[in-house]
Coordinates of N, CA and C in Angstrom, one line a residue:
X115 N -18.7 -26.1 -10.5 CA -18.2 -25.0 -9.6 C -18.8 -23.7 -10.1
X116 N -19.0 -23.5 -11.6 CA -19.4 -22.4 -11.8 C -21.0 -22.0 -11.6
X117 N -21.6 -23.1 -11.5 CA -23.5 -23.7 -11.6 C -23.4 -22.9 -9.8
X118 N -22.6 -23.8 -9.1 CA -22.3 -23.3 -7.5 C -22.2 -21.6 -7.1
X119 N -21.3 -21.3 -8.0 CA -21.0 -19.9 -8.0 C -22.1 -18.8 -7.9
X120 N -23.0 -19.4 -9.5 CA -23.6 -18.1 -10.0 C -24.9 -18.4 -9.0
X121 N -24.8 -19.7 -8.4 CA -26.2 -19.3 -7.4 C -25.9 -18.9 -6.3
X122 N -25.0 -19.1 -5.8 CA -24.6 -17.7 -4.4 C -24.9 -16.8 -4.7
X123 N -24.6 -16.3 -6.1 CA -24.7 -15.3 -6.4 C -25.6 -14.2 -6.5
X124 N -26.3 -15.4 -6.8 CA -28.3 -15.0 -7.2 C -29.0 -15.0 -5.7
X125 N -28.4 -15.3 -4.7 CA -29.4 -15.8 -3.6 C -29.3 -14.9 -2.6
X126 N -30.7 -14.6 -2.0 CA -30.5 -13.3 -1.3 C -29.6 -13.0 -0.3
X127 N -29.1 -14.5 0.0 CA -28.4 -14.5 1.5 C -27.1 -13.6 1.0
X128 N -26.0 -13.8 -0.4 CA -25.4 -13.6 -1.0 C -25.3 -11.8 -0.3
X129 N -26.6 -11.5 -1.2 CA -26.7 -9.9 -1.1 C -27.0 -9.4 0.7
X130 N -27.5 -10.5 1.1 CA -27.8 -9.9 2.7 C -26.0 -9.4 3.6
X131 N -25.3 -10.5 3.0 CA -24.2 -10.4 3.6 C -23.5 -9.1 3.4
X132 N -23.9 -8.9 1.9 CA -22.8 -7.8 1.3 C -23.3 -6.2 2.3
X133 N -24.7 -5.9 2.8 CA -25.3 -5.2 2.9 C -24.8 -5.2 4.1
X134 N -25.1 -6.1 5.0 CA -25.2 -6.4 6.2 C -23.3 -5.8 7.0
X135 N -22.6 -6.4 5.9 CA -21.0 -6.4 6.7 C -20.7 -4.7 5.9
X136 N -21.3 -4.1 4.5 CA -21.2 -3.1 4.5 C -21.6 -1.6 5.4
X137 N -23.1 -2.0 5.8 CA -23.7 -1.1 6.8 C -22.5 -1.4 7.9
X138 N -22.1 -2.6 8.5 CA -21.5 -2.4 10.1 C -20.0 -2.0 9.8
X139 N -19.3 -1.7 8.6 CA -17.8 -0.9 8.6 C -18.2 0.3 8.1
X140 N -18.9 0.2 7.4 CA -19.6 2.1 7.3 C -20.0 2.5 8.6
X141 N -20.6 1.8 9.6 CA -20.8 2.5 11.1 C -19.2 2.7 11.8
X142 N -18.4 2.0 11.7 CA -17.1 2.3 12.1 C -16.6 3.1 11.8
X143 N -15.9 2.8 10.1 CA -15.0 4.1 9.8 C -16.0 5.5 9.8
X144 N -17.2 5.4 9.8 CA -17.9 7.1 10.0 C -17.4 7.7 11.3
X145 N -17.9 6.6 12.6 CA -17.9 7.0 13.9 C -16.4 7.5 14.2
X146 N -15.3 6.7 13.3 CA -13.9 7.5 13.6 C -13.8 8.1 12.9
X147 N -14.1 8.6 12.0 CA -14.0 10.2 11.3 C -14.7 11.3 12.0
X148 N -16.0 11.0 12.3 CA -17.0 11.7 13.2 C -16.2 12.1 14.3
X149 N -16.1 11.3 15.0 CA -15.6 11.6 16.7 C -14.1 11.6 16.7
X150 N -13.2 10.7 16.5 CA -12.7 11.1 16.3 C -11.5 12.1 16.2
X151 N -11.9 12.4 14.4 CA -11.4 12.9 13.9 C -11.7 14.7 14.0
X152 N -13.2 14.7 13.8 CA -13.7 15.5 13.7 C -14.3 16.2 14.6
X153 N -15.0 15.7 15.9 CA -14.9 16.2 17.3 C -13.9 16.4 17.8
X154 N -12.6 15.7 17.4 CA -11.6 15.6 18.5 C -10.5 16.6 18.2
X155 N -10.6 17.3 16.8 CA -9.1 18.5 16.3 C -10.1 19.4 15.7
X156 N -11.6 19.5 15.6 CA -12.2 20.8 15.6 C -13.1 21.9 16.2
X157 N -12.8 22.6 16.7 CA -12.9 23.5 18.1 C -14.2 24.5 17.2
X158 N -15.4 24.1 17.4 CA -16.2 25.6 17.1 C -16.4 27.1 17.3
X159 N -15.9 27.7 16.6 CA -15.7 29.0 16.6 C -14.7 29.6 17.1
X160 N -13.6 28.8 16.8 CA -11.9 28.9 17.5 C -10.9 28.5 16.0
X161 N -11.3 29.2 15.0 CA -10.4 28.7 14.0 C -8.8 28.8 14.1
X162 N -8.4 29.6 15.0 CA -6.9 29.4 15.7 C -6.8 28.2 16.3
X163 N -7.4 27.5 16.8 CA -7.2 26.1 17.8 C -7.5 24.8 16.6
X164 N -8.6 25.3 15.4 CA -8.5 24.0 14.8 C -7.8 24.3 14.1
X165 N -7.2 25.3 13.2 CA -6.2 25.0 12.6 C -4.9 24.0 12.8
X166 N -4.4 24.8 14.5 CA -3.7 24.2 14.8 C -3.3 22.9 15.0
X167 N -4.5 22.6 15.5 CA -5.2 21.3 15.7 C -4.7 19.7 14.6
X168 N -5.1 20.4 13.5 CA -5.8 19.7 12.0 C -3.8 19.8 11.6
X169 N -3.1 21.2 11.8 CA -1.7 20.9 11.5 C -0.9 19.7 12.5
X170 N -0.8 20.1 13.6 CA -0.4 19.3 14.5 C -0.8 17.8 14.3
X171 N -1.8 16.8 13.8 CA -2.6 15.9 14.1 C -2.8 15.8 12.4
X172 N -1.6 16.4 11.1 CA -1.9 16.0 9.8 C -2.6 14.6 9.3
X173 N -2.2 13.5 10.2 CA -2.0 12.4 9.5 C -3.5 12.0 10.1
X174 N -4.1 12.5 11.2 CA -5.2 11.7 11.6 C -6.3 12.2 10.9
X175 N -6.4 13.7 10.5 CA -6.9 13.9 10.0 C -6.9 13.8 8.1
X176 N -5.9 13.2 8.1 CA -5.7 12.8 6.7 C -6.7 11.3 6.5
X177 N -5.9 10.7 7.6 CA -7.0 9.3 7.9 C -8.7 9.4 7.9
X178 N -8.9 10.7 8.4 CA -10.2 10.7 8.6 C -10.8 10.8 7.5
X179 N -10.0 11.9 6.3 CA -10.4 11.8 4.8 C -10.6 10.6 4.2
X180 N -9.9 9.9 4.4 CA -9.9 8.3 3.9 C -11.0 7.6 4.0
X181 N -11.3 7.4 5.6 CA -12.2 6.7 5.9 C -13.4 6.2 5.4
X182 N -13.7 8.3 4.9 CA -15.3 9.0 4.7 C -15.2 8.8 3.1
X183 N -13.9 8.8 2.4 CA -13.7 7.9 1.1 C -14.0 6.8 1.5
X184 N -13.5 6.0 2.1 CA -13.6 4.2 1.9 C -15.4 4.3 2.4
X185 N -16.4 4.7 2.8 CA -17.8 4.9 3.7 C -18.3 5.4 2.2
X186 N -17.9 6.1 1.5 CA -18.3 6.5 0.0 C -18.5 5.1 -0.6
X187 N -17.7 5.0 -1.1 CA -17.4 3.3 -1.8 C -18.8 2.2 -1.4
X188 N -18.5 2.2 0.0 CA -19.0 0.9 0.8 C -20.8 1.4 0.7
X189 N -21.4 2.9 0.9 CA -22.4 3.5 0.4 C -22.7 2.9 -0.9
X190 N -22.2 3.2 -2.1 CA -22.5 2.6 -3.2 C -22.8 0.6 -3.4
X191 N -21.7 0.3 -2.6 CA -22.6 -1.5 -2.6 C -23.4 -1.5 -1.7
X192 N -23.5 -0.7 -1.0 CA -24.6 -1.2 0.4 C -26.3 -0.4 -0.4
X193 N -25.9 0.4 -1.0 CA -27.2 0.3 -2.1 C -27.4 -0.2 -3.0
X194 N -27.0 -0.6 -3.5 CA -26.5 -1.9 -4.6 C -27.5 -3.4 -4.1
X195 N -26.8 -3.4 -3.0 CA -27.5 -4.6 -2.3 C -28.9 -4.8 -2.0
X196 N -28.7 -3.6 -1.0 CA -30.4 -3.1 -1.0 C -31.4 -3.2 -1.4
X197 N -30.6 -3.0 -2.8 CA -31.9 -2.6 -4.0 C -32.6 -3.8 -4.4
X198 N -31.0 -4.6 -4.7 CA -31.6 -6.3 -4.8 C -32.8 -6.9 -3.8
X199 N -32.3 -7.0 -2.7 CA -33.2 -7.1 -1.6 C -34.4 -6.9 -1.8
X200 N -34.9 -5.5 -1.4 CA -36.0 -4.6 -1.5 C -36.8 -4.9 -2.8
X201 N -36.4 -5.5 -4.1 CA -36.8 -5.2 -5.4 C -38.0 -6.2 -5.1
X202 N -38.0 -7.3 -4.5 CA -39.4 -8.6 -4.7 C -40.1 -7.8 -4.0
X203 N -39.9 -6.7 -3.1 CA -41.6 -6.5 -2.4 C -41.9 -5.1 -3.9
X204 N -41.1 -4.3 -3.9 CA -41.6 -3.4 -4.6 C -40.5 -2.5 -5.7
X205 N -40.5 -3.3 -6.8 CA -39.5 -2.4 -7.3 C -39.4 -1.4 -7.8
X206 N -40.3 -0.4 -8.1 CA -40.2 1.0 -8.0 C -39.9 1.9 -7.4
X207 N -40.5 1.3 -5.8 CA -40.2 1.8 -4.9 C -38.6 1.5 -4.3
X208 N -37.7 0.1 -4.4 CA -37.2 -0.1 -4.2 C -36.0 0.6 -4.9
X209 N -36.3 1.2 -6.4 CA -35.3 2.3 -7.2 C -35.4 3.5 -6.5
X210 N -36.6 4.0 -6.1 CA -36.4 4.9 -5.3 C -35.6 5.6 -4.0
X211 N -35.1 4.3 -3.4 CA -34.8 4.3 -2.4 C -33.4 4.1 -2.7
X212 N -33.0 3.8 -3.7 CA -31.4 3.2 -4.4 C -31.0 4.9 -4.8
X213 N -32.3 5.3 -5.3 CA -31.8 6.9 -6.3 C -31.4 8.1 -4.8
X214 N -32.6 7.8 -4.0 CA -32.1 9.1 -2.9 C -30.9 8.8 -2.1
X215 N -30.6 7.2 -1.9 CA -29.2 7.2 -1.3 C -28.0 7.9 -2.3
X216 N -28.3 7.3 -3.4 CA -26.8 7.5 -4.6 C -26.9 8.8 -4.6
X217 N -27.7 9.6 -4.5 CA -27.7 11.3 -4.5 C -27.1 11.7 -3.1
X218 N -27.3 11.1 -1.8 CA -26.9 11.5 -0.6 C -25.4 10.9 -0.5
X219 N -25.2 9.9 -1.5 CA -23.5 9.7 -1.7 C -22.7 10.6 -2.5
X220 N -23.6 11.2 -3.5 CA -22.9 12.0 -4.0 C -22.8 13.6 -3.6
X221 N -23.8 14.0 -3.0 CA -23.6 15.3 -2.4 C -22.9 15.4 -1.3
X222 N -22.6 14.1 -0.7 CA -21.4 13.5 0.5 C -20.1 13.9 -0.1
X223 N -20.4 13.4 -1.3 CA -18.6 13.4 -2.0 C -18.3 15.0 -2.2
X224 N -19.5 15.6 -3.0 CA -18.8 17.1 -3.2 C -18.2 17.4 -1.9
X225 N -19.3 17.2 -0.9 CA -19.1 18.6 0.2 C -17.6 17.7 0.7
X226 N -17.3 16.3 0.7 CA -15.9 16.1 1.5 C -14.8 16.5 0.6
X227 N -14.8 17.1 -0.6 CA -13.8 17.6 -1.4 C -12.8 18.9 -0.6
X228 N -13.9 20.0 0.4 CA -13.3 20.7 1.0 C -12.3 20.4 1.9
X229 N -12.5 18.8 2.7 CA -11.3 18.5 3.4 C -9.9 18.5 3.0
X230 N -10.0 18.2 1.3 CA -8.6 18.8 0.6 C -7.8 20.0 0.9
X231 N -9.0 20.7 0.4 CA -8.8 22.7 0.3 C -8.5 23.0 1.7
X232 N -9.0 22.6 2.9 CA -8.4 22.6 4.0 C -6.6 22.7 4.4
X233 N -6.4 21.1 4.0 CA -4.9 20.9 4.2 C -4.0 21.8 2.9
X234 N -4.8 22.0 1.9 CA -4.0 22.7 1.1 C -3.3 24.2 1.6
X235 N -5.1 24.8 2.4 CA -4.4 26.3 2.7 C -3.8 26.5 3.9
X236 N -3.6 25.1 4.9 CA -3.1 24.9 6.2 C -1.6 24.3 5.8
X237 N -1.1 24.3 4.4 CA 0.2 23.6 4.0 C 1.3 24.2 3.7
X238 N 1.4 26.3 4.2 CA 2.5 26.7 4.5 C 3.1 26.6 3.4
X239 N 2.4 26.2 1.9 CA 2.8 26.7 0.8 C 3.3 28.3 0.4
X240 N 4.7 28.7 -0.7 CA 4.6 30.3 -0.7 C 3.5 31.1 -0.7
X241 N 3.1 30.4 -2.1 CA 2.1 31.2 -2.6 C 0.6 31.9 -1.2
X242 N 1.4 31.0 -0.4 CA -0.2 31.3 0.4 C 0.3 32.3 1.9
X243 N 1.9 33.0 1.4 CA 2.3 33.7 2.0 C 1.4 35.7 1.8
X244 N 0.7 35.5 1.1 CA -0.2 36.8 0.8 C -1.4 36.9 1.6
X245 N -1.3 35.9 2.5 CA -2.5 36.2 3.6 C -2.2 35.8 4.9
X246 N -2.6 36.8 5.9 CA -2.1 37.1 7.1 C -2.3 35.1 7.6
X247 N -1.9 34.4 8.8 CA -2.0 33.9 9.4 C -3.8 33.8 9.8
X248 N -4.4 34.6 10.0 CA -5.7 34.8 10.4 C -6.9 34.5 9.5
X249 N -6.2 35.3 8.3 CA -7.0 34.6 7.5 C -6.8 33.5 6.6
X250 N -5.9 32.8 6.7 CA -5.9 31.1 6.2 C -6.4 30.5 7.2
X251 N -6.8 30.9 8.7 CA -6.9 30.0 9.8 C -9.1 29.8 9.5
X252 N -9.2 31.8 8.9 CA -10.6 32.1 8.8 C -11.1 31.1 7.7
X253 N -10.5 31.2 6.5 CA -11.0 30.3 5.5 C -11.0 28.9 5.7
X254 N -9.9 28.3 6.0 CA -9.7 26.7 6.5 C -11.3 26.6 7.3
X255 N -11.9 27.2 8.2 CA -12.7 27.4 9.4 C -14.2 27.3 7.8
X256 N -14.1 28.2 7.5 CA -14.9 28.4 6.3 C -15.2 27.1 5.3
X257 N -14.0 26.8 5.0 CA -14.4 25.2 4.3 C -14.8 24.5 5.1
X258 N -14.5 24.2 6.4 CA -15.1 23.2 7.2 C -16.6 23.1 7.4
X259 N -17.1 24.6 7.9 CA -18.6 24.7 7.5 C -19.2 24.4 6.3
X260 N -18.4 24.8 5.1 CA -19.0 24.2 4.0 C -19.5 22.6 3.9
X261 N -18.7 22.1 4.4 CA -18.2 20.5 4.3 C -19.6 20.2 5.3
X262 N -19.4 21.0 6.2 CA -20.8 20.4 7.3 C -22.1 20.8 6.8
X263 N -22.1 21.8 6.2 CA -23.6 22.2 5.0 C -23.7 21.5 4.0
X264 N -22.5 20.9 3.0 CA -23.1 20.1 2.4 C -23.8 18.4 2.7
X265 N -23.0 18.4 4.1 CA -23.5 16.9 4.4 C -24.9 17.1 5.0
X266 N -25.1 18.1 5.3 CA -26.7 18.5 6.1 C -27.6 18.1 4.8
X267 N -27.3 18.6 3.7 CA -27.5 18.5 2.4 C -28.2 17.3 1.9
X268 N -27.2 16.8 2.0 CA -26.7 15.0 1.6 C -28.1 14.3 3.0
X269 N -28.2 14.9 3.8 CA -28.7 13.8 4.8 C -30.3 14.2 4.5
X270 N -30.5 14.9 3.6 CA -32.3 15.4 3.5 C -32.7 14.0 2.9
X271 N -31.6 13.8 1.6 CA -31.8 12.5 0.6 C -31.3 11.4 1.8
X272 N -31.0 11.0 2.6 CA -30.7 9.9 3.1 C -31.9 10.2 4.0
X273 N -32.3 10.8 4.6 CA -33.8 10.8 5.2 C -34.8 10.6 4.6
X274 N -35.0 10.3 3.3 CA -36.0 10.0 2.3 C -35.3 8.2 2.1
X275 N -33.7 7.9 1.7 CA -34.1 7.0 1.4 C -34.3 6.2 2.5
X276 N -34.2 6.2 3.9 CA -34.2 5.3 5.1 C -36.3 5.7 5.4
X277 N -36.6 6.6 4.8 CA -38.5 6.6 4.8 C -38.9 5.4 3.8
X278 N -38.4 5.7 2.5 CA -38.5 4.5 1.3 C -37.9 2.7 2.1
X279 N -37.0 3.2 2.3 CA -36.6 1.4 2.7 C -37.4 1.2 4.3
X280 N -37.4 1.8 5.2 CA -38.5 1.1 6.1 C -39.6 1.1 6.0
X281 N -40.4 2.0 5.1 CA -41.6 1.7 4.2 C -41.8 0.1 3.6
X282 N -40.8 -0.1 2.9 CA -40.6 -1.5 2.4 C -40.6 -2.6 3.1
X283 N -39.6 -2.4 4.1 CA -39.2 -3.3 4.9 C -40.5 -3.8 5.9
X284 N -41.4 -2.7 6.8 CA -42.9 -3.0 7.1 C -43.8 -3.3 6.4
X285 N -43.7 -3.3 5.0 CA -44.7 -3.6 4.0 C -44.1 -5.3 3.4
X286 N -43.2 -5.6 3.9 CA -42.6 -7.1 3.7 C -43.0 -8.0 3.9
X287 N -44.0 -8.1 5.0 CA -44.8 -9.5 5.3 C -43.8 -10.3 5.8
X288 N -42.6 -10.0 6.5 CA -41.8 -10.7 7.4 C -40.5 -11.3 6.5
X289 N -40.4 -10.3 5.4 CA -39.5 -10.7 5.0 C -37.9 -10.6 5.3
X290 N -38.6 -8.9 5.9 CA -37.5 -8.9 7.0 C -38.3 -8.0 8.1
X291 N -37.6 -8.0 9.2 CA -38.3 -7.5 10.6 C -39.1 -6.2 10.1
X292 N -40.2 -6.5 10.5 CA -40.9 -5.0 10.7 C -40.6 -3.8 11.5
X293 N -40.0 -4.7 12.9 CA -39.7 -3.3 13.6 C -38.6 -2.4 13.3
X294 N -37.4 -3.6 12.5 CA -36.5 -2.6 11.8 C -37.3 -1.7 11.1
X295 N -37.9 -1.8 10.3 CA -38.3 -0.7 9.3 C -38.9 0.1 10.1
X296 N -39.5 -0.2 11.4 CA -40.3 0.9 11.8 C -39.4 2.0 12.8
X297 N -37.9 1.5 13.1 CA -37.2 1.9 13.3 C -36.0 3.0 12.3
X298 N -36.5 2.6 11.2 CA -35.7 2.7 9.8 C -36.5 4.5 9.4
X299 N -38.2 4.2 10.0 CA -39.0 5.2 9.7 C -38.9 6.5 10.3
X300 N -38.4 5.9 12.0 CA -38.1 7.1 12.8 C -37.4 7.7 12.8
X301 N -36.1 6.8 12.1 CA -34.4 7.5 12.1 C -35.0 8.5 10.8
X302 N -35.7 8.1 9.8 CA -35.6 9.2 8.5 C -35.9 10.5 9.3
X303 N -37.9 10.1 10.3 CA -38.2 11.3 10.3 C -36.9 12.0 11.5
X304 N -36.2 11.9 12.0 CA -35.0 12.4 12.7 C -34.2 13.0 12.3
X305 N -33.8 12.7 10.7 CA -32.9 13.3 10.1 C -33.8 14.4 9.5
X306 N -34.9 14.1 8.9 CA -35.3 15.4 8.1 C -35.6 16.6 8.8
X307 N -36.3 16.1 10.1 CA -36.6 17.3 11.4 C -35.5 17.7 11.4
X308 N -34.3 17.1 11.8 CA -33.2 17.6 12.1 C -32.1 18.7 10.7
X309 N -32.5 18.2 9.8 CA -32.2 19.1 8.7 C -33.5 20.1 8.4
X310 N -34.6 20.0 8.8 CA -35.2 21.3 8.5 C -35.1 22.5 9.6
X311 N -34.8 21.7 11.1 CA -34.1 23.2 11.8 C -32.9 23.2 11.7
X312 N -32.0 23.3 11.5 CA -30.7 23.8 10.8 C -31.3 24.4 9.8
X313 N -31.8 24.3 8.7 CA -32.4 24.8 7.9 C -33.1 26.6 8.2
X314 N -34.2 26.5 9.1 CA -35.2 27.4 9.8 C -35.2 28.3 11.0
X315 N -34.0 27.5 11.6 CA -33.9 27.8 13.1 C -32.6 29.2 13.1
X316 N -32.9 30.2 13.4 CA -31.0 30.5 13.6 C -30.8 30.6 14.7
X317 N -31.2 29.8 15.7 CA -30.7 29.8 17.5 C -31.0 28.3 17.6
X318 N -30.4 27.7 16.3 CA -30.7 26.0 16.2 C -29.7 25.2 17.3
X319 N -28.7 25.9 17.6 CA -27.7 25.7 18.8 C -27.9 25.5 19.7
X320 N -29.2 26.2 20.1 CA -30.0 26.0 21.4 C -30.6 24.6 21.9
X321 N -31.3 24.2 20.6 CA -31.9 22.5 20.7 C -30.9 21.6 20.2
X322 N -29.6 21.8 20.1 CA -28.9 20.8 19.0 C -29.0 19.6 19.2
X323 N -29.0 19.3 21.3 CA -28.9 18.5 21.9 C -30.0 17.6 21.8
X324 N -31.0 18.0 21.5 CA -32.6 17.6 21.7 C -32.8 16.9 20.5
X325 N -32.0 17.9 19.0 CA -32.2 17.5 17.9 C -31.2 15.7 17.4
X326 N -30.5 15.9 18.1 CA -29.3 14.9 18.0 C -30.0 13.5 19.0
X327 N -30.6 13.7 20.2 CA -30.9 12.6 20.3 C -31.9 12.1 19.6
X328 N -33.2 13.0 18.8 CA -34.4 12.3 18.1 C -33.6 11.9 16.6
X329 N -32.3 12.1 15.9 CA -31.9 11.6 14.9 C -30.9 10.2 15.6
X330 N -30.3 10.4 16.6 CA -29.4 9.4 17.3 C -29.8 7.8 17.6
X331 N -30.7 8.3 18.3 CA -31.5 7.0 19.3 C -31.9 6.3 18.2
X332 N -33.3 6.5 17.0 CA -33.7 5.3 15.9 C -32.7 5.2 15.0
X333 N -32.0 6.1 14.8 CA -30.9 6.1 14.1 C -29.6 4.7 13.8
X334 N -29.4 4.9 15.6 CA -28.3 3.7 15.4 C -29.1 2.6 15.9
X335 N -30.3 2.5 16.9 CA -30.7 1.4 16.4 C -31.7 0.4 15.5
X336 N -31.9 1.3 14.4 CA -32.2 0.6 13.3 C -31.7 0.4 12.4
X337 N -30.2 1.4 12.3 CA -29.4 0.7 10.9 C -28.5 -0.4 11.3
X338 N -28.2 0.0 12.9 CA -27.7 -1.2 13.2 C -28.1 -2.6 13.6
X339 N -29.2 -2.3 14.2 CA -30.6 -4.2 13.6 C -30.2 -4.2 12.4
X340 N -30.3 -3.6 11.4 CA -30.8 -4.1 10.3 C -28.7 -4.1 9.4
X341 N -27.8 -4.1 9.8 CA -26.7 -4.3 9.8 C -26.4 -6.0 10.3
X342 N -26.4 -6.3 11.4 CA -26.4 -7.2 12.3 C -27.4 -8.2 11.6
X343 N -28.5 -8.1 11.7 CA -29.6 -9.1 11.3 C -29.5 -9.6 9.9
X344 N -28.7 -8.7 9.0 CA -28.4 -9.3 7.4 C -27.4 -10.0 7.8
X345 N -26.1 -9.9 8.6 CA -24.9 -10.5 8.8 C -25.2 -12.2 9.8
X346 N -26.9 -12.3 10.7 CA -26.9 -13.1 11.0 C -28.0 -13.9 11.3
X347 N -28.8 -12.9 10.4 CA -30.4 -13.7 10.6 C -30.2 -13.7 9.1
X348 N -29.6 -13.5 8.6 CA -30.0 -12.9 6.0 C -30.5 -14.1 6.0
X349 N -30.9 -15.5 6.4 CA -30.9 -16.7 5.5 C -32.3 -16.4 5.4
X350 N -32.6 -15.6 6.1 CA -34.6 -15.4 6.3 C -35.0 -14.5 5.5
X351 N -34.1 -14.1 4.3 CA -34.4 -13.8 3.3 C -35.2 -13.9 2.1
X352 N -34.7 -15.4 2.1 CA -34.9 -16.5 0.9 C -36.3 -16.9 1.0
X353 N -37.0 -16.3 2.6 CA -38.4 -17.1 2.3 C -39.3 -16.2 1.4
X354 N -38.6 -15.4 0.9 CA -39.1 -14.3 -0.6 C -39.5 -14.7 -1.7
X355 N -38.6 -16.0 -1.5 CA -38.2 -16.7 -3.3 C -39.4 -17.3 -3.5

């Protein structure tokens, strides 16, 4: 049983799965923190309405903190796995791609720390009787942008590592689909365009629309082939070995 064990263990299908069912609940609990949570109780440039919002609606938005915790976590095995994966075509390259995700998990983590400081100064504590109603509603508003600058942040390194892994994944020789990767390529260059005007642009509000569908479209459908396909093509893995 244990001879049994440790070769599941070792075998890529093993890691395809972990990757595969990781990527497709990280696409869930995101999209309900995202939308949501986050479209749905925060009003742009109305920090009276989301406050209100975010008080009225504590628990959902408490939930939403959670989620983007539990998507932290599942981040860390889903590059974990990856790495495994990726390492027979190129493992240098394949660290590389482990190192810019783990950095876009971690600059994920700082910037969601302000969803704390949020409910703290929306929590009608005394101490936080020394400032008018307006401006706990201004700062609460204030962390939130923080929280969205640092994930802008976070997504430069995740647009590097989804360049690194569809790089890999087209340089595979069918180890796994090429056109994932070449969809894997589009979604990076999507995010980095899309982080360099936010970056460059200050009337970036203008195109946001434009900017959102070139990160959207290869976006969801290459993480999600390549989610699905480890969950139900992974045995086509093994023709690596």
């Amino acid at each position: 049983m244990t001879n049994l064990n440790t070769e599941a263990a070792n075998s890529p299908l093993y890691y395809a799965r972990i990757a595969g069912f990781g990527l497709l609940l990280m696409a869930i609990l995101a999209m309900f923190s995202n939308f949501t949570v986050l479209e749905g109780l925060i009003v742009a440039d109305d920090a009276a309405t989301t406050a209100n919002n975010i008080i009225t609606n504590e628990i959902l938005f408490r939930s939403g903190f959670l989620c983007f915790v539990l998507v932290l976590i599942l981040d860390v095995l889903v590059t974990w796995a990856l790495y495994v994966l990726l390492k027979p075509v190129n493992k240098n390259l394949a660290l590389l791609a482990a190192l810019f995700r783990l950095v876009y998990t971690a600059v994920f983590g700082m910037a969601l720390h302000h969803f704390l400081n949020v409910l703290q100064l929306l929590s009608g504590a005394e101490y936080l009787t020394v400032f008018t109603t307006e401006q706990l509603h201004a700062q609460a508003m204030l962390l939130i942008d923080a929280f969205n600058n640092g994930w802008l942040i976070g997504l430069v390194f995740f647009g590097l590592h989804l360049l690194v892994a569809g790089y890999l994944i087209i340089k595979s020789r069918g180890y796994l689909p090429k056109l994932i990767g070449i969809f894997l390529v589009l979604s990076a260059a999507g995010y980095l365009t899309d982080s360099i005007a936010h970056f460059l642009l200050p009337n970036y509000s203008d195109y946001q629309t434009v900017f959102l569908l070139i990160v959207a479209i290869p976006g969801v459908v290459g993480e999600l082939s390549l989610a699905f396909w480890l969950l139900i093509k992974g045995v086509k893995v093994q023709q690596r070995q």
